[in-house]
Coordinates of C-alpha atoms in Angstrom, one line a residue:
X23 CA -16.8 -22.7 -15.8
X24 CA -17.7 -19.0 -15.0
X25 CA -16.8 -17.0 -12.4
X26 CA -20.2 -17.1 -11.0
X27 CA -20.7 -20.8 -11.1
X28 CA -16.5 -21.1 -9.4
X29 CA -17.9 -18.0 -6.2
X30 CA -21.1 -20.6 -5.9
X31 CA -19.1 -23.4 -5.5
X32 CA -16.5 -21.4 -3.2
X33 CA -19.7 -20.0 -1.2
X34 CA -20.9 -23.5 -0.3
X35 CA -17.5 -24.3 0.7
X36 CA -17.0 -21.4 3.5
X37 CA -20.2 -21.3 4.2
X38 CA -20.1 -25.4 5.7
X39 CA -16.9 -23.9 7.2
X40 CA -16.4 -23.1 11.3
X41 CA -13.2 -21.0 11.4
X42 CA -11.2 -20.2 14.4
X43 CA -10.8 -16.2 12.5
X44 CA -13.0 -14.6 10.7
X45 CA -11.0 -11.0 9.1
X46 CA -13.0 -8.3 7.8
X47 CA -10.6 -6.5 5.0
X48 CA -8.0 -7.1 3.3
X49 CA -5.6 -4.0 3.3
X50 CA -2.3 -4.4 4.8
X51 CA -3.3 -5.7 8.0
X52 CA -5.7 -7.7 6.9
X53 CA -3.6 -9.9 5.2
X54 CA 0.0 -9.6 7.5
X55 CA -2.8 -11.2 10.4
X56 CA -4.3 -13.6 7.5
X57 CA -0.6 -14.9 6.7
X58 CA -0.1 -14.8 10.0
X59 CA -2.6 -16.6 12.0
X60 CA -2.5 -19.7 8.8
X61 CA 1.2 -20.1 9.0
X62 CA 0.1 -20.5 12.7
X63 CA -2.2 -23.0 11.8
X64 CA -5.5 -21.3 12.5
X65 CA -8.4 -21.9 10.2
X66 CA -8.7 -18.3 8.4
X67 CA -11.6 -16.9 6.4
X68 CA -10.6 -12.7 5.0
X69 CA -13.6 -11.4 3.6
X70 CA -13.0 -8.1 1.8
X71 CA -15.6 -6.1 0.2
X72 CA -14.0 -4.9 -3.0
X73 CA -10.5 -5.3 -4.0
X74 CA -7.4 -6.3 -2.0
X75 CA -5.9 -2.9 -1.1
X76 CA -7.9 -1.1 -2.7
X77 CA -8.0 1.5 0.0
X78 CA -5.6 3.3 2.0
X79 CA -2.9 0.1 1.7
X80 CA -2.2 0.9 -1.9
X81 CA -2.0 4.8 -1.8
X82 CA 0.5 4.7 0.7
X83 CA 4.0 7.1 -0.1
X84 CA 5.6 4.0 -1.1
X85 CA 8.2 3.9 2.3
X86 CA 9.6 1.3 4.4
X87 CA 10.6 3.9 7.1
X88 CA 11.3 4.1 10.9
X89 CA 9.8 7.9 10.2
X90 CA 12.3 10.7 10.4
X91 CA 10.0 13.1 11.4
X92 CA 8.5 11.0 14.8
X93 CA 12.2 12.2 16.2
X94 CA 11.3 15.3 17.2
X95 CA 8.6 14.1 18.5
X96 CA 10.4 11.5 21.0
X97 CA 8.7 8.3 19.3
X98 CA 12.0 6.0 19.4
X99 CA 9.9 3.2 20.5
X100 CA 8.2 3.3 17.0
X101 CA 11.0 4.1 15.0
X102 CA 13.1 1.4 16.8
X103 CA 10.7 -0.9 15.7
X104 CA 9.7 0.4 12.5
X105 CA 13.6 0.3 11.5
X106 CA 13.5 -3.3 12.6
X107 CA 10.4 -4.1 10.3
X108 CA 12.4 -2.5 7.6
X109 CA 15.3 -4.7 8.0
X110 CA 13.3 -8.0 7.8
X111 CA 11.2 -6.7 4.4
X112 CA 14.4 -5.4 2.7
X113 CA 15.4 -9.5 3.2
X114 CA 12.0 -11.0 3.2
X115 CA 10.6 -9.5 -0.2
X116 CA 14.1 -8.0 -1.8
X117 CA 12.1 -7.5 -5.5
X118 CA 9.1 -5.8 -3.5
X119 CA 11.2 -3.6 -0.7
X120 CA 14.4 -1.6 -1.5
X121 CA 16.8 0.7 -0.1
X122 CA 16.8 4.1 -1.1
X123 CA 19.0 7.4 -0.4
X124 CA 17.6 10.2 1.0
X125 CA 18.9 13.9 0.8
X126 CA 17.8 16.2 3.7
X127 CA 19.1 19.9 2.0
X128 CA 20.7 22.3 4.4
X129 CA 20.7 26.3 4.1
X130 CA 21.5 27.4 7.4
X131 CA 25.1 26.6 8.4
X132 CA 23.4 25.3 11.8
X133 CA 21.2 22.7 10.3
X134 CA 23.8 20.4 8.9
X135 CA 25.1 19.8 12.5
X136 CA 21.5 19.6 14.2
X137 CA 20.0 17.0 11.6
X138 CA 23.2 14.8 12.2
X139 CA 22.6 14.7 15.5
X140 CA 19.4 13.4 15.3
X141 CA 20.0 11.1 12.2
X142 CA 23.1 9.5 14.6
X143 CA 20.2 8.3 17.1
X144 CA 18.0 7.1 13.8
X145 CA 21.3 5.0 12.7
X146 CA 21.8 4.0 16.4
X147 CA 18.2 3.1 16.6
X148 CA 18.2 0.9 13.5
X149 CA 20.8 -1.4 14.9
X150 CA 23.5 -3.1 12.4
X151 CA 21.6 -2.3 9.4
X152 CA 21.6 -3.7 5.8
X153 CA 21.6 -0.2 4.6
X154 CA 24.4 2.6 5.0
X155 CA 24.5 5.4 7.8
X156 CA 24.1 9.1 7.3
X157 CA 26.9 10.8 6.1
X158 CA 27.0 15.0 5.6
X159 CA 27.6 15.9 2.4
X160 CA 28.6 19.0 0.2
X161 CA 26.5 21.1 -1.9
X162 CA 27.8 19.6 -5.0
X163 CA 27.2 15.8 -4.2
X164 CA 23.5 16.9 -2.9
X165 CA 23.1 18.7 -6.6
X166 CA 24.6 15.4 -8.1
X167 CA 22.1 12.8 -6.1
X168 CA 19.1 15.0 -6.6
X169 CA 19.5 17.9 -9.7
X170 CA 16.5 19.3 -9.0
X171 CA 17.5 21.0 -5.5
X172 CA 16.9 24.7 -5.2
X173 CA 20.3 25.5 -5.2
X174 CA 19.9 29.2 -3.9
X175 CA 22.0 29.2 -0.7
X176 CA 22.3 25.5 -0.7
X177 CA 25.2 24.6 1.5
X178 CA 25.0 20.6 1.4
X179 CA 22.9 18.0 3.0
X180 CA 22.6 15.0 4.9
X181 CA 22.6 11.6 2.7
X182 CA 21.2 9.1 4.5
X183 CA 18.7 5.6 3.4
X184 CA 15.5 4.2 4.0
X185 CA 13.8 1.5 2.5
X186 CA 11.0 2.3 -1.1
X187 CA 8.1 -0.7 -1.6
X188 CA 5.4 -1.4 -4.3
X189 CA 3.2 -1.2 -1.6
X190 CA -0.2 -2.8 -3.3
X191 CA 2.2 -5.5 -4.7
X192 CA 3.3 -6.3 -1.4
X193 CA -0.5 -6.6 0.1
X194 CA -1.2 -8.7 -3.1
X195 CA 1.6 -11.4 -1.9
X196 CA 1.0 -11.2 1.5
X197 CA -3.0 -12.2 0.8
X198 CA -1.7 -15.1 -2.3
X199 CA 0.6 -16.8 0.5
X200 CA -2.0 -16.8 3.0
X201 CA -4.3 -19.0 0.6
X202 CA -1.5 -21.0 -0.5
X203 CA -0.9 -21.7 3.1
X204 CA -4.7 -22.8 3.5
X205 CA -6.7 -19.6 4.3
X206 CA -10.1 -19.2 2.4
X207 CA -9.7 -15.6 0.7
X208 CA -13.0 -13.5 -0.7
X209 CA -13.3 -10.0 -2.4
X210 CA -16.1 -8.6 -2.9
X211 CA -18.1 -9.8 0.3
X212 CA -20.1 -6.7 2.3
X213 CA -20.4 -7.8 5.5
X214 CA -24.4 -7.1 6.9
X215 CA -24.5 -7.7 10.3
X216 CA -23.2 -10.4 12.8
X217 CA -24.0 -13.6 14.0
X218 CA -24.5 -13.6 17.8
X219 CA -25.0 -15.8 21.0
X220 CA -25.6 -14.3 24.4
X221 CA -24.3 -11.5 23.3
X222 CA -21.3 -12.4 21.9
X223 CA -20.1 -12.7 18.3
X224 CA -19.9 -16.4 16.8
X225 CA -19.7 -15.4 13.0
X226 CA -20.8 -12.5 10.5
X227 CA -23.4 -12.7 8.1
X228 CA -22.1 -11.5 4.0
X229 CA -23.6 -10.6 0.9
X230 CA -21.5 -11.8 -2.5
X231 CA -21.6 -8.4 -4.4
X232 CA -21.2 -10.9 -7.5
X233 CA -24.0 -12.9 -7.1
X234 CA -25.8 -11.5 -4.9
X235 CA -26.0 -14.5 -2.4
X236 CA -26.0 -13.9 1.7
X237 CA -24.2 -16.4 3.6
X238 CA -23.5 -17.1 7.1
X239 CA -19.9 -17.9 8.3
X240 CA -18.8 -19.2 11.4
X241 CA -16.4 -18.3 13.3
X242 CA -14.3 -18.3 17.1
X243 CA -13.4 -14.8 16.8
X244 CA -14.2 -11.7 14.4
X245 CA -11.3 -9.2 13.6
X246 CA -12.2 -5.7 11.9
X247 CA -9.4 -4.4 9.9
X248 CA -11.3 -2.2 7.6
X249 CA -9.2 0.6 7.3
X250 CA -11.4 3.9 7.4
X251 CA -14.4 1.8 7.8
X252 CA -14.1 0.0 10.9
X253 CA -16.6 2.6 12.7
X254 CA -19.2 1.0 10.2
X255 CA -18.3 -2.5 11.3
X256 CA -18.2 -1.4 15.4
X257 CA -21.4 0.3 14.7
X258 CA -23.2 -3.0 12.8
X259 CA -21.8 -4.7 16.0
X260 CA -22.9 -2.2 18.6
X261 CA -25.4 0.5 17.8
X262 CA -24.2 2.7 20.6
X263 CA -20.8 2.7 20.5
X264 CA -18.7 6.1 19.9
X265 CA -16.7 6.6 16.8
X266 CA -12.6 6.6 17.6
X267 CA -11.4 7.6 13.9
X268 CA -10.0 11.1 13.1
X269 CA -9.5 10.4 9.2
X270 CA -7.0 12.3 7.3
X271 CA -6.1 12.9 3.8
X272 CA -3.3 12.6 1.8
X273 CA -2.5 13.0 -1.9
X274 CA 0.6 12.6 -3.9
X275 CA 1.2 14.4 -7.7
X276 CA 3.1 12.3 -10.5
X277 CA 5.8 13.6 -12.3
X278 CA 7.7 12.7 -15.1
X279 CA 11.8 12.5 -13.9
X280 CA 12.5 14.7 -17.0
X281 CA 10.5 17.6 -15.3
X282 CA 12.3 16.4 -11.8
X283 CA 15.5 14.9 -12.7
X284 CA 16.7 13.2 -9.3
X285 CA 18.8 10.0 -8.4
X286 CA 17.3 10.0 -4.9
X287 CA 15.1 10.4 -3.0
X288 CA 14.6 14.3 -1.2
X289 CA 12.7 15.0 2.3
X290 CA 11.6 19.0 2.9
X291 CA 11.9 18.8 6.9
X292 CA 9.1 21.7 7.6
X293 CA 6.4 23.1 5.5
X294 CA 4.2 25.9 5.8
X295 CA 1.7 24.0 7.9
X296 CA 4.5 21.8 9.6
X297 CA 4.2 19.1 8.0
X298 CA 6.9 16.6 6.6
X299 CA 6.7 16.4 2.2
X300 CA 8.9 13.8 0.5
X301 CA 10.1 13.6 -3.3
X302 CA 10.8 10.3 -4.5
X303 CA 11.7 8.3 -7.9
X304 CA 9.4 5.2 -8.1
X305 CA 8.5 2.7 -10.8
X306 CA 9.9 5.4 -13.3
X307 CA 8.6 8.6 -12.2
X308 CA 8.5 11.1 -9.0
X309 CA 6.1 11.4 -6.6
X310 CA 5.5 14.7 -4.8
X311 CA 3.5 14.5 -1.2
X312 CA 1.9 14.2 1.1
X313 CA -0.9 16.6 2.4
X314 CA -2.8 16.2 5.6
X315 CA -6.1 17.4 5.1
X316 CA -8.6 16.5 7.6
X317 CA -12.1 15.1 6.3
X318 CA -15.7 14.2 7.5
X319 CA -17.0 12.3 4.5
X320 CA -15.2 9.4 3.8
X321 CA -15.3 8.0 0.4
X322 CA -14.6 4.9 -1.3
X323 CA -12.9 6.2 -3.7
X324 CA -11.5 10.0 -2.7
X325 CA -10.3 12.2 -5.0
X326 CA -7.8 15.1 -4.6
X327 CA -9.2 18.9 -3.1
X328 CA -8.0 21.8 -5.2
X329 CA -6.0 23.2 -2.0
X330 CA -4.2 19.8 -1.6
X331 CA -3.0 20.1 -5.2
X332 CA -2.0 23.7 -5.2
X333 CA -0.5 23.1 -1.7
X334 CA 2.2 20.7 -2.8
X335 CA 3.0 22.5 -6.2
X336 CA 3.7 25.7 -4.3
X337 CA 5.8 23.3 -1.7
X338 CA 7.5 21.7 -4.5
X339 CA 8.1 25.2 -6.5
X340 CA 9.5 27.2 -3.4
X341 CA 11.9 24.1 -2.0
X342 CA 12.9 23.1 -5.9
X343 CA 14.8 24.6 -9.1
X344 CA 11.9 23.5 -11.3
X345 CA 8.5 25.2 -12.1
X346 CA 6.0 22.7 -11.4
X347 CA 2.5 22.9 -13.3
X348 CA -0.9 21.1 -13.3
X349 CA -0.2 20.6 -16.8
X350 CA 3.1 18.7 -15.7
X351 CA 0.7 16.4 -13.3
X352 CA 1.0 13.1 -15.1
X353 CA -1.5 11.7 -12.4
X354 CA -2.2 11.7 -8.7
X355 CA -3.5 10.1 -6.2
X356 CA -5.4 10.2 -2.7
X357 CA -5.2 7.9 0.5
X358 CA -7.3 8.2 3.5
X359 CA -5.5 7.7 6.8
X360 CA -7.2 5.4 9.6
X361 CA -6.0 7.3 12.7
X362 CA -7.2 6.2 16.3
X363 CA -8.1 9.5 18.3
X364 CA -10.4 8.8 20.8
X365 CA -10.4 12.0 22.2
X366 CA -11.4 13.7 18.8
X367 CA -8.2 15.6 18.6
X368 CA -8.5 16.8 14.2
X369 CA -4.9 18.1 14.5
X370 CA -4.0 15.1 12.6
X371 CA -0.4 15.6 11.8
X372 CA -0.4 15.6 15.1
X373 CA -1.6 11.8 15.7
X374 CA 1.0 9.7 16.3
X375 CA 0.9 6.4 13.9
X376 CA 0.7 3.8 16.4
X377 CA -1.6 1.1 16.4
X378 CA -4.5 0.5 18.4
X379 CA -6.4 -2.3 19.5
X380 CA -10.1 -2.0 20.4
X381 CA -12.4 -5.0 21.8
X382 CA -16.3 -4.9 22.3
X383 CA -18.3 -6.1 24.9
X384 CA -19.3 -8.7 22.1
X385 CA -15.6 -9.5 21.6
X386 CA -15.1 -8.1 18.4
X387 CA -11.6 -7.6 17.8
X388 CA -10.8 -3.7 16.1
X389 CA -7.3 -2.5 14.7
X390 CA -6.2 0.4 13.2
X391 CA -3.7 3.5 13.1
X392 CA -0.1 1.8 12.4
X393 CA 1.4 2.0 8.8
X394 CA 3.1 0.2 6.4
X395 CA 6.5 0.0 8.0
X396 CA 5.1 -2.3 10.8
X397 CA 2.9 -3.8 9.2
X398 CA 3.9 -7.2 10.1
X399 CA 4.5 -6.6 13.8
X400 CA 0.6 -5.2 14.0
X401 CA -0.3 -8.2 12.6
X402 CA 1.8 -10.4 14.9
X403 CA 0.1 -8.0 18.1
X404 CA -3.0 -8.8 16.7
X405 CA -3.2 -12.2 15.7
X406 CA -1.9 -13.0 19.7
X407 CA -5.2 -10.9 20.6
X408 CA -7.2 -12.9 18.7
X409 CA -6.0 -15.8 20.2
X410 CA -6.7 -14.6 23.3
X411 CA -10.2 -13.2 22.6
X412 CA -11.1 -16.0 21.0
X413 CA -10.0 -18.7 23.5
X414 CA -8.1 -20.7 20.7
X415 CA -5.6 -23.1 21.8
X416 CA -2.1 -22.1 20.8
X417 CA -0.3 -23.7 17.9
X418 CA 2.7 -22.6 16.7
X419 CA 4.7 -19.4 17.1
X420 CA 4.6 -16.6 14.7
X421 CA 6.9 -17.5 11.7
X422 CA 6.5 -14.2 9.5
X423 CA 9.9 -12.7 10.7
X424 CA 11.7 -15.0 8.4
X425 CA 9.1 -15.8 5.7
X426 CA 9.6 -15.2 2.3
X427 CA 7.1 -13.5 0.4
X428 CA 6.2 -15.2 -3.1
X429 CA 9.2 -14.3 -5.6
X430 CA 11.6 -13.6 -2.9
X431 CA 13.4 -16.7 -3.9
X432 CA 15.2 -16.6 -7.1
X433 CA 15.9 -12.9 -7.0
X434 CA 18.7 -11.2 -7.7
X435 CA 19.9 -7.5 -8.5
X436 CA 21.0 -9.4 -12.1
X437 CA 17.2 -10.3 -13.1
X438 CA 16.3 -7.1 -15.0
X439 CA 19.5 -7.6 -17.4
X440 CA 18.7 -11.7 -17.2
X441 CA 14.9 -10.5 -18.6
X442 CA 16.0 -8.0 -20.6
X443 CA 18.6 -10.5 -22.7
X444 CA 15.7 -13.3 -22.4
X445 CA 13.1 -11.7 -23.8
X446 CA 14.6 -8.8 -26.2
X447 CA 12.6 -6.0 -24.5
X448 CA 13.8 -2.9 -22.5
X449 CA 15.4 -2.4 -19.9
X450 CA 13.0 -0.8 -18.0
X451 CA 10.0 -3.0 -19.0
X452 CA 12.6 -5.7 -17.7
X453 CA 13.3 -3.6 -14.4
X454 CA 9.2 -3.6 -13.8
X455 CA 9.0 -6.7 -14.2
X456 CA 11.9 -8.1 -12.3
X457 CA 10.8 -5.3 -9.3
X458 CA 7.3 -7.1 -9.3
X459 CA 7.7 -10.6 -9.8
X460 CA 11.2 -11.3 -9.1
X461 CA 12.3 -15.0 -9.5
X462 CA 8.7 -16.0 -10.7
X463 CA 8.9 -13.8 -13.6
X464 CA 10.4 -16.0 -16.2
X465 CA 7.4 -18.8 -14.7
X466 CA 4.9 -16.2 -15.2
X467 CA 5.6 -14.7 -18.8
X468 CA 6.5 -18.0 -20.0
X469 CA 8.8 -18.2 -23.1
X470 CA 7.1 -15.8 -25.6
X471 CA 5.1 -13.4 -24.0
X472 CA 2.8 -11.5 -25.7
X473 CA 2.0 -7.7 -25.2
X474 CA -1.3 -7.0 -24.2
X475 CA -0.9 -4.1 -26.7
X476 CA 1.9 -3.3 -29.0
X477 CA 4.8 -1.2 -27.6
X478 CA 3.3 -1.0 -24.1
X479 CA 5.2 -3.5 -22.3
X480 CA 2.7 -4.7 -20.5
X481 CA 1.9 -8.6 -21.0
X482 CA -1.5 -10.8 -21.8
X483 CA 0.8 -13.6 -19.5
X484 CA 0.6 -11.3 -16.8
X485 CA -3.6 -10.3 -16.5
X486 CA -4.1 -14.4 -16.9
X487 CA -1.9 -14.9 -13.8
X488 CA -3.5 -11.8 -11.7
X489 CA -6.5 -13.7 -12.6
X490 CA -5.3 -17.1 -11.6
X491 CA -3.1 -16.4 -8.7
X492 CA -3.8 -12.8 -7.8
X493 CA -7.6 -12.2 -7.3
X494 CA -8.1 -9.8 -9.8
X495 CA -11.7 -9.5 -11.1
X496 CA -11.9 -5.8 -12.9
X497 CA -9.7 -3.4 -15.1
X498 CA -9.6 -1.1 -12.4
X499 CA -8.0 -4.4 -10.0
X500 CA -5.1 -4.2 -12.5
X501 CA -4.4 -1.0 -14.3
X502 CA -4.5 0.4 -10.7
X503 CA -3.3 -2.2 -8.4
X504 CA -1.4 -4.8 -9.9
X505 CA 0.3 -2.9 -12.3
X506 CA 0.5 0.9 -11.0
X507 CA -0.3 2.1 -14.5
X508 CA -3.4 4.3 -13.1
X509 CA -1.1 5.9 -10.4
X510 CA 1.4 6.5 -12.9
X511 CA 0.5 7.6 -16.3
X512 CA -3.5 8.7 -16.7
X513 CA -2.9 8.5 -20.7
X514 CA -0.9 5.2 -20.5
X515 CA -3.6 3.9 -18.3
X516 CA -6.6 4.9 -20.5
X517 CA -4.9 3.6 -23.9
X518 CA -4.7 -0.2 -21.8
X519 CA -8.4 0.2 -20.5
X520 CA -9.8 -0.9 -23.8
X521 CA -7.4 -4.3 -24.2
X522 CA -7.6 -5.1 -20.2
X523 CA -11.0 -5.2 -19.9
X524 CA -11.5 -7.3 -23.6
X525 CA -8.5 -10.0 -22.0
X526 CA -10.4 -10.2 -18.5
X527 CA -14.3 -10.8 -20.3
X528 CA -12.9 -13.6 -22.3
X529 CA -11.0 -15.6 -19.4
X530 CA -14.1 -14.5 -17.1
X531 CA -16.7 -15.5 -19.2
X532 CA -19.0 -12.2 -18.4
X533 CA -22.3 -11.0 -20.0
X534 CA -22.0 -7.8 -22.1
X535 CA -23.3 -5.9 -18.2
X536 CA -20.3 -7.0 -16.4
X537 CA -17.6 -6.2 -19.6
X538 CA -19.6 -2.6 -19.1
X539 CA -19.5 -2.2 -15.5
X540 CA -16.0 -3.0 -15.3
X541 CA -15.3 -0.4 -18.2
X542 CA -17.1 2.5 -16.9
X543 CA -15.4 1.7 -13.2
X544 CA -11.9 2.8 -15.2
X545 CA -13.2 5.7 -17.5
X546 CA -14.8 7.4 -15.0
X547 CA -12.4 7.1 -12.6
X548 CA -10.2 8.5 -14.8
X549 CA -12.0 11.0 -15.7
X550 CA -12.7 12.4 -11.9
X551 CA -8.8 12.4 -11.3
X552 CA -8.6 14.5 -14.2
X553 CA -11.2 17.2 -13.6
X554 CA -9.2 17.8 -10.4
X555 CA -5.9 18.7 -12.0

């Protein structure tokens, strides 16, 4: 069976469906209210309209954090809770979420004592946490966690730890569980316009970008979390309504560790333009960012400005021992940030992160601002509005502060030197693969795995099971988002296009259009991010 004749047969099935929530996209709070709301035991429909964080929810800067910077601006509500968040992902999803030491470099003798004082109400704040306090540290310890440091005048640091995520992975489980605990889950779907009675909303109608179908679904109440886009979706609702998103955006550069050699993580408190810019290790390399670049056009999928680029090269350069080049760019990537300012305020650094909640006269339910950090509380805050907009009777009450996210179980610190021994492959391939699947790994690879091509470490056992368990319906679904290849390595990532896309027309049965399509979507991709380096 095709994939075409499988959506027909899933079409027909949601379509006879009346669900209590209908959710438009499925970005990170998208899916936390999906996985809610079912483990509540609400009928759920999400409906995304391409991939599953494909937006904003998988360019994130990879933090679990309760925001070191929102100190000086007084926001210990949302770092209190943000710090809680982060202690219920770091045991929730232990492969997915991680701690990870910061250094905050001082060169003022003044500034080791000031940033202790406010790191003492951050550790206060985060309660008895499963990760270490802040300690001050000398000049040479801060030169042995992070080489790197511009060692000019350096006279120590502050260590202190936050949490590090695969942030894409993490919307990825968060979606599977929901269908595995009965909701109905669609990429893919454009939303047109809304089903309505007396004025208020009683379903949407869809279009299947794959076959082209429309269908009506039913439902009690509508939620738009659509990231960027849920102007669009309040304006297909209501005409005249006013636009409430100040988008931003932000970019991070790639590295390779040999250009930034580092053992942790490293936060420049104060830019140029006041902003906060981190550098971290993840999945093998080091990301430099973020920018805050205020836009008008949104895009589906933005690209980096020149400004942004030469921005945190200069930052990096002036605030590092190394000399950073666009050459020495191994890739980069851009995120567009969903902030709530009524008001029309464009400072957007300035914007705090919290969420907001928006309901239409026709009683469809908006969110957006938050970040990943709380990710799970928004969803919690909006699943009990839905409830309430949507007159459902109440079930059960939230579960998702203790639920385990799919390979939670089984996972141990010892699994990258259990795969490595199992399989004969390297340690690192071994640490990705442990750090993305955790105890399903060895269920998932099965007992001879077979590399998708030779010397990559990447697996043909792996696209079958994004296929079969993960949604994934193009290259660009896994070179980008379930493995991080594209966000990692640009070369890497065009030498596995070829093989990807050759694996994923065979188990989906396309026509010679769709192995194209799918193709092109990758190589020219590619090609934009590296015109702008």
């Amino acid at each position: 069976m095709t994939l075409k004749d499988d959506r027909k047969q899933y079409l027909k099935k949601i379509e006879s469906t009346s669900y209590d929530i209908v959710i438009l996209g499925g970005g990170a709070t998208g899916a936390g209210t999906a996985l809610d709301a079912t483990l509540r035991g609400y009928k759920v429909a999400v409906l995304e309209k391409q991939d599953f964080s494909s937006g904003t929810s998988s360019r994130s800067t990879k933090l679990i954090h309760g925001g070191v910077r929102y100190l000086a601006q007084f926001h210990f509500k949302l770092i209190y809770e943000a710090l809680s968040e982060r202690k219920r992902l770091l045991s929730n999803a232990p492969h997915l979420v991680k701690p990870l030491l910061f250094v905050l470099p001082t060169y003022k003798w003044w500034e080791k004592p000031f940033y202790s004082i406010g790191l003492t109400i951050y550790d206060l704040l985060a309660g008895r946490s499963v990760v270490p306090g802040h300690e001050r540290i000398s000049k040479t310890v801060a030169l042995d966690y992070f080489a790197s440091l511009k060692s000019k005048d350096l006279k120590g640091g502050i260590a202190y730890y936050d949490a590090q995520f695969n942030d894409s992975r993490l919307n990825i489980a968060a979606i599977r569980a929901a269908k595995e605990n009965g909701a109905d889950i669609l990429s893919r779907m454009e939303v047109v316009s809304f089903l309505k009675e007396n004025g208020k909303i009683t379903g949407v109608v869809a279009k299947d970008l794959i076959t082209k179908k429309q269908i009506q679904i039913k439902a009690k109440v509508v939620a738009n979390t659509t990231g960027v886009w849920i102007d669009n979706i309040r304006l297909l609702d209501d005409p005249n309504t006013h636009k409430v998103l100040s988008p931003s955006q932000g970019i991070h550069l790639v590295f390779d560790k040999k250009k930034l050699p580092c053992r942790s993580a490293m936060i420049i408190p104060k830019t140029k333009d006041g902003r906060v810019v981190f550098v971290i290790p993840w999945e093998g390399k080091v990301l430099l960012g973020t920018t805050d670049t205020a836009i008008e056009k949104i895009s589906e999928e933005p690209l980096p400005l020149k400004n942004e680029v030469d921005f945190l090269l200069q930052t990096g350069n002036e605030n590092l021992d190394v000399n950073l080049k666009k050459e020495d760019i191994e890739s980069v990537f851009s995120g567009l940030r969903p902030l709530i300012s009524p008001t029309g305020n464009k400072d957007t650094k300035s914007i705090s992160r919290e969420e907001a909640i928006l309901v239409s006269d026709s009683g469809l339910v908006t969110m957006s601002g938050g970040k990943w950090s709380t990710f799970r509380k928004m969803a919690e805050d909006l699943t009990d509005k839905l409830i309430e907009v949507g007159k459902l009777r109440e079930k059960k009450n939230c579960e998702t502060a203790t639920f385990a996210y799919p390979g939670a179980d089984g996972y141990s610190q010892h699994l990258p030197s259990k795969l490595q021994t199992l399989y004969n492959i390297s340690f690192e391939t071994a640490q990705r693969l442990s750090d993305a699947y955790g105890g399903e790994a060895t269920a998932i690879l099965g007992k001879a795995p077979k590399e998708i091509k030779k010397g990559s470490g990447f697996y043909v056992e792996e696209v079958r099971h994004f296929i079969k368990k993960e949604f994934a319906m193009s290259a660009l679904d896994i070179l980008a988002r379930r493995w991080r290849i594209l966000f990692l390595n640009l070369e890497i990532a065009e030498s596995l296009v070829t093989p990807v896309n050759n694996l994923l027309a065979k188990e989906l049965g396309w026509t010679v259009a769709e192995k194209q399509h799918s193709l092109k979507e990758v190589t020219n991709l590619i090609k934009s991010l590296r015109a702008t380096l």
